[in-house]
């Protein structure tokens, strides 16, 4: 079975090639790109398209690699021993499965999403090398070895906040999701807002790309943000004329959906001021 996108997710040709190559090679697919370009959603859509269970492991700055395997709850065992609970005699009662264990133990092949791996400590990826290579790990408290029943489809996302180790990169199939060109973005908008009028869409996207291309912008608006912006435009029943009139001499209409820090707002205020002075 090959991934070709879904009705709810517009996948470019190079992205579908990357997904299918990673599945064929049985290697993790490492997906990088700007925040909001659909990296996390890709895993969900791959799982849906291939009829697989999705197991999501969202990484935080405090996440340790061992948590993806299992955790031993020594505190609960100590408490139960003080209370005379019979469960205390079986250490397996205090082993909490991690997301990797869940994927390995799944009855059928599953999709495992390791989301935003670059948030964790730099050693986090290296600590998973052996488990991802061999598809097994050892549980020291019980003495058992957990082996994958079916090799999961592993999709790893990164916002490129820090470099990943070379040894880890070598084991992955890599794909960078570029920000979509206008035609691809039109198709994406069509999935989420199928009834939008073409003149309004053309005007909005022209203004959106002008905002993205503004020199000095600290945080460029993403795909998810333009979708939110268009949703607000439709809710307010704005016309192309509304967008053109406001965009010519002031901040973009409903700019809070696109500009996400005060520096960028001030930048557009200065540009608007200069535009009015130049008249």
PDB file of N, CA, C and O in Angstrom, residues 203-204 206-208 210-211 229 239-255 267-279:
ATOM      1  N   UNK A 203      -7.006  37.531  -3.852  1.00  0.00           N
ATOM      2  CA  UNK A 203      -6.612  38.753  -3.151  1.00  0.00           C
ATOM      3  C   UNK A 203      -5.944  38.439  -1.818  1.00  0.00           C
ATOM      4  O   UNK A 203      -4.910  39.018  -1.462  1.00  0.00           O
ATOM      5  N   UNK A 204      -6.543  37.507  -1.076  1.00  0.00           N
ATOM      6  CA  UNK A 204      -6.005  37.145   0.238  1.00  0.00           C
ATOM      7  C   UNK A 204      -4.626  36.514   0.117  1.00  0.00           C
ATOM      8  O   UNK A 204      -3.713  36.851   0.883  1.00  0.00           O
ATOM      9  N   UNK A 206      -2.454  36.833  -2.331  1.00  0.00           N
ATOM     10  CA  UNK A 206      -1.493  37.854  -2.764  1.00  0.00           C
ATOM     11  C   UNK A 206      -0.999  38.659  -1.572  1.00  0.00           C
ATOM     12  O   UNK A 206       0.207  38.880  -1.393  1.00  0.00           O
ATOM     13  N   UNK A 207      -1.949  39.079  -0.721  1.00  0.00           N
ATOM     14  CA  UNK A 207      -1.569  39.848   0.462  1.00  0.00           C
ATOM     15  C   UNK A 207      -0.757  38.995   1.432  1.00  0.00           C
ATOM     16  O   UNK A 207       0.215  39.458   2.033  1.00  0.00           O
ATOM     17  N   UNK A 208      -1.155  37.727   1.557  1.00  0.00           N
ATOM     18  CA  UNK A 208      -0.449  36.822   2.473  1.00  0.00           C
ATOM     19  C   UNK A 208       1.008  36.637   2.063  1.00  0.00           C
ATOM     20  O   UNK A 208       1.921  36.729   2.899  1.00  0.00           O
ATOM     21  N   UNK A 210       2.784  38.629   0.250  1.00  0.00           N
ATOM     22  CA  UNK A 210       3.476  39.908   0.454  1.00  0.00           C
ATOM     23  C   UNK A 210       3.911  40.058   1.905  1.00  0.00           C
ATOM     24  O   UNK A 210       5.007  40.551   2.196  1.00  0.00           O
ATOM     25  N   UNK A 211       3.040  39.625   2.829  1.00  0.00           N
ATOM     26  CA  UNK A 211       3.392  39.679   4.254  1.00  0.00           C
ATOM     27  C   UNK A 211       4.573  38.759   4.530  1.00  0.00           C
ATOM     28  O   UNK A 211       5.535  39.141   5.207  1.00  0.00           O
ATOM     29  N   UNK A 229      -6.634  32.647   9.216  1.00  0.00           N
ATOM     30  CA  UNK A 229      -6.928  33.997   8.716  1.00  0.00           C
ATOM     31  C   UNK A 229      -8.095  33.969   7.736  1.00  0.00           C
ATOM     32  O   UNK A 229      -9.019  34.781   7.826  1.00  0.00           O
ATOM     33  N   UNK A 239     -14.860  41.327   1.770  1.00  0.00           N
ATOM     34  CA  UNK A 239     -14.758  41.259   0.312  1.00  0.00           C
ATOM     35  C   UNK A 239     -13.322  41.530  -0.115  1.00  0.00           C
ATOM     36  O   UNK A 239     -12.502  42.019   0.681  1.00  0.00           O
ATOM     37  N   UNK A 240     -12.996  41.226  -1.377  1.00  0.00           N
ATOM     38  CA  UNK A 240     -11.651  41.577  -1.859  1.00  0.00           C
ATOM     39  C   UNK A 240     -11.349  43.055  -1.702  1.00  0.00           C
ATOM     40  O   UNK A 240     -10.206  43.432  -1.399  1.00  0.00           O
ATOM     41  N   UNK A 241     -12.363  43.898  -1.882  1.00  0.00           N
ATOM     42  CA  UNK A 241     -12.168  45.343  -1.732  1.00  0.00           C
ATOM     43  C   UNK A 241     -11.798  45.698  -0.299  1.00  0.00           C
ATOM     44  O   UNK A 241     -10.968  46.588  -0.061  1.00  0.00           O
ATOM     45  N   UNK A 242     -12.409  45.009   0.660  1.00  0.00           N
ATOM     46  CA  UNK A 242     -12.066  45.248   2.063  1.00  0.00           C
ATOM     47  C   UNK A 242     -10.589  44.971   2.308  1.00  0.00           C
ATOM     48  O   UNK A 242      -9.896  45.742   2.983  1.00  0.00           O
ATOM     49  N   UNK A 243     -10.097  43.873   1.764  1.00  0.00           N
ATOM     50  CA  UNK A 243      -8.698  43.499   1.973  1.00  0.00           C
ATOM     51  C   UNK A 243      -7.763  44.484   1.271  1.00  0.00           C
ATOM     52  O   UNK A 243      -6.749  44.895   1.839  1.00  0.00           O
ATOM     53  N   UNK A 244      -8.122  44.881   0.053  1.00  0.00           N
ATOM     54  CA  UNK A 244      -7.250  45.801  -0.683  1.00  0.00           C
ATOM     55  C   UNK A 244      -7.210  47.172  -0.021  1.00  0.00           C
ATOM     56  O   UNK A 244      -6.148  47.774   0.114  1.00  0.00           O
ATOM     57  N   UNK A 245      -8.357  47.647   0.414  1.00  0.00           N
ATOM     58  CA  UNK A 245      -8.428  48.984   1.001  1.00  0.00           C
ATOM     59  C   UNK A 245      -7.626  49.056   2.292  1.00  0.00           C
ATOM     60  O   UNK A 245      -6.845  49.967   2.507  1.00  0.00           O
ATOM     61  N   UNK A 246      -7.804  48.059   3.145  1.00  0.00           N
ATOM     62  CA  UNK A 246      -7.087  48.086   4.417  1.00  0.00           C
ATOM     63  C   UNK A 246      -5.610  47.766   4.225  1.00  0.00           C
ATOM     64  O   UNK A 246      -4.763  48.310   4.895  1.00  0.00           O
ATOM     65  N   UNK A 247      -5.309  46.882   3.282  1.00  0.00           N
ATOM     66  CA  UNK A 247      -3.925  46.478   3.093  1.00  0.00           C
ATOM     67  C   UNK A 247      -3.057  47.563   2.515  1.00  0.00           C
ATOM     68  O   UNK A 247      -1.846  47.532   2.618  1.00  0.00           O
ATOM     69  N   UNK A 248      -3.683  48.590   1.901  1.00  0.00           N
ATOM     70  CA  UNK A 248      -2.893  49.616   1.229  1.00  0.00           C
ATOM     71  C   UNK A 248      -2.274  50.618   2.201  1.00  0.00           C
ATOM     72  O   UNK A 248      -1.216  51.163   1.941  1.00  0.00           O
ATOM     73  N   UNK A 249      -2.950  50.866   3.336  1.00  0.00           N
ATOM     74  CA  UNK A 249      -2.446  51.947   4.182  1.00  0.00           C
ATOM     75  C   UNK A 249      -2.503  51.624   5.670  1.00  0.00           C
ATOM     76  O   UNK A 249      -2.393  52.518   6.496  1.00  0.00           O
ATOM     77  N   UNK A 250      -2.683  50.390   6.036  1.00  0.00           N
ATOM     78  CA  UNK A 250      -2.762  50.049   7.455  1.00  0.00           C
ATOM     79  C   UNK A 250      -2.315  48.615   7.653  1.00  0.00           C
ATOM     80  O   UNK A 250      -1.896  47.944   6.718  1.00  0.00           O
ATOM     81  N   UNK A 251      -2.406  48.168   8.902  1.00  0.00           N
ATOM     82  CA  UNK A 251      -2.119  46.764   9.187  1.00  0.00           C
ATOM     83  C   UNK A 251      -3.093  45.874   8.422  1.00  0.00           C
ATOM     84  O   UNK A 251      -4.235  46.264   8.165  1.00  0.00           O
ATOM     85  N   UNK A 252      -2.684  44.661   8.061  1.00  0.00           N
ATOM     86  CA  UNK A 252      -3.612  43.747   7.387  1.00  0.00           C
ATOM     87  C   UNK A 252      -4.841  43.501   8.254  1.00  0.00           C
ATOM     88  O   UNK A 252      -4.754  43.474   9.489  1.00  0.00           O
ATOM     89  N   UNK A 253      -5.986  43.333   7.621  1.00  0.00           N
ATOM     90  CA  UNK A 253      -7.195  43.026   8.377  1.00  0.00           C
ATOM     91  C   UNK A 253      -7.002  41.734   9.157  1.00  0.00           C
ATOM     92  O   UNK A 253      -6.431  40.764   8.650  1.00  0.00           O
ATOM     93  N   UNK A 254      -7.477  41.741  10.412  1.00  0.00           N
ATOM     94  CA  UNK A 254      -7.412  40.553  11.272  1.00  0.00           C
ATOM     95  C   UNK A 254      -5.977  40.046  11.400  1.00  0.00           C
ATOM     96  O   UNK A 254      -5.710  38.841  11.387  1.00  0.00           O
ATOM     97  N   UNK A 255      -5.039  40.992  11.521  1.00  0.00           N
ATOM     98  CA  UNK A 255      -3.620  40.642  11.463  1.00  0.00           C
ATOM     99  C   UNK A 255      -3.167  39.761  12.623  1.00  0.00           C
ATOM    100  O   UNK A 255      -2.124  39.129  12.540  1.00  0.00           O
ATOM    101  N   UNK A 267       6.608  46.595  12.929  1.00  0.00           N
ATOM    102  CA  UNK A 267       7.177  46.704  11.588  1.00  0.00           C
ATOM    103  C   UNK A 267       6.108  47.137  10.590  1.00  0.00           C
ATOM    104  O   UNK A 267       6.333  48.065   9.790  1.00  0.00           O
ATOM    105  N   UNK A 268       4.942  46.520  10.647  1.00  0.00           N
ATOM    106  CA  UNK A 268       3.879  46.881   9.710  1.00  0.00           C
ATOM    107  C   UNK A 268       3.285  48.248  10.027  1.00  0.00           C
ATOM    108  O   UNK A 268       2.858  48.960   9.117  1.00  0.00           O
ATOM    109  N   UNK A 269       3.271  48.622  11.295  1.00  0.00           N
ATOM    110  CA  UNK A 269       2.815  49.967  11.636  1.00  0.00           C
ATOM    111  C   UNK A 269       3.748  51.022  11.051  1.00  0.00           C
ATOM    112  O   UNK A 269       3.299  52.057  10.537  1.00  0.00           O
ATOM    113  N   UNK A 270       5.061  50.761  11.109  1.00  0.00           N
ATOM    114  CA  UNK A 270       6.032  51.703  10.530  1.00  0.00           C
ATOM    115  C   UNK A 270       5.875  51.770   9.010  1.00  0.00           C
ATOM    116  O   UNK A 270       5.931  52.846   8.410  1.00  0.00           O
ATOM    117  N   UNK A 271       5.680  50.589   8.389  1.00  0.00           N
ATOM    118  CA  UNK A 271       5.500  50.567   6.932  1.00  0.00           C
ATOM    119  C   UNK A 271       4.229  51.318   6.525  1.00  0.00           C
ATOM    120  O   UNK A 271       4.219  52.033   5.511  1.00  0.00           O
ATOM    121  N   UNK A 272       3.151  51.153   7.334  1.00  0.00           N
ATOM    122  CA  UNK A 272       1.913  51.859   7.044  1.00  0.00           C
ATOM    123  C   UNK A 272       2.099  53.356   7.183  1.00  0.00           C
ATOM    124  O   UNK A 272       1.620  54.154   6.366  1.00  0.00           O
ATOM    125  N   UNK A 273       2.842  53.774   8.221  1.00  0.00           N
ATOM    126  CA  UNK A 273       3.105  55.188   8.433  1.00  0.00           C
ATOM    127  C   UNK A 273       3.903  55.783   7.274  1.00  0.00           C
ATOM    128  O   UNK A 273       3.594  56.875   6.761  1.00  0.00           O
ATOM    129  N   UNK A 274       4.928  55.057   6.829  1.00  0.00           N
ATOM    130  CA  UNK A 274       5.752  55.526   5.717  1.00  0.00           C
ATOM    131  C   UNK A 274       4.938  55.602   4.430  1.00  0.00           C
ATOM    132  O   UNK A 274       5.124  56.509   3.616  1.00  0.00           O
ATOM    133  N   UNK A 275       3.997  54.628   4.256  1.00  0.00           N
ATOM    134  CA  UNK A 275       3.169  54.638   3.060  1.00  0.00           C
ATOM    135  C   UNK A 275       2.251  55.879   3.047  1.00  0.00           C
ATOM    136  O   UNK A 275       2.055  56.504   2.006  1.00  0.00           O
ATOM    137  N   UNK A 276       1.713  56.216   4.227  1.00  0.00           N
ATOM    138  CA  UNK A 276       0.846  57.415   4.290  1.00  0.00           C
ATOM    139  C   UNK A 276       1.645  58.691   4.056  1.00  0.00           C
ATOM    140  O   UNK A 276       1.161  59.613   3.396  1.00  0.00           O
ATOM    141  N   UNK A 277       2.856  58.760   4.566  1.00  0.00           N
ATOM    142  CA  UNK A 277       3.693  59.960   4.372  1.00  0.00           C
ATOM    143  C   UNK A 277       4.102  60.118   2.908  1.00  0.00           C
ATOM    144  O   UNK A 277       4.284  61.232   2.426  1.00  0.00           O
ATOM    145  N   UNK A 278       4.235  58.984   2.211  1.00  0.00           N
ATOM    146  CA  UNK A 278       4.693  59.058   0.833  1.00  0.00           C
ATOM    147  C   UNK A 278       3.618  59.455  -0.160  1.00  0.00           C
ATOM    148  O   UNK A 278       3.891  59.612  -1.347  1.00  0.00           O
ATOM    149  N   UNK A 279       2.373  59.623   0.318  1.00  0.00           N
ATOM    150  CA  UNK A 279       1.289  59.989  -0.593  1.00  0.00           C
ATOM    151  C   UNK A 279       1.310  61.477  -0.962  1.00  0.00           C
ATOM    152  O   UNK A 279       1.702  62.299  -0.171  1.00  0.00           O
TER     153      UNK A 279
END
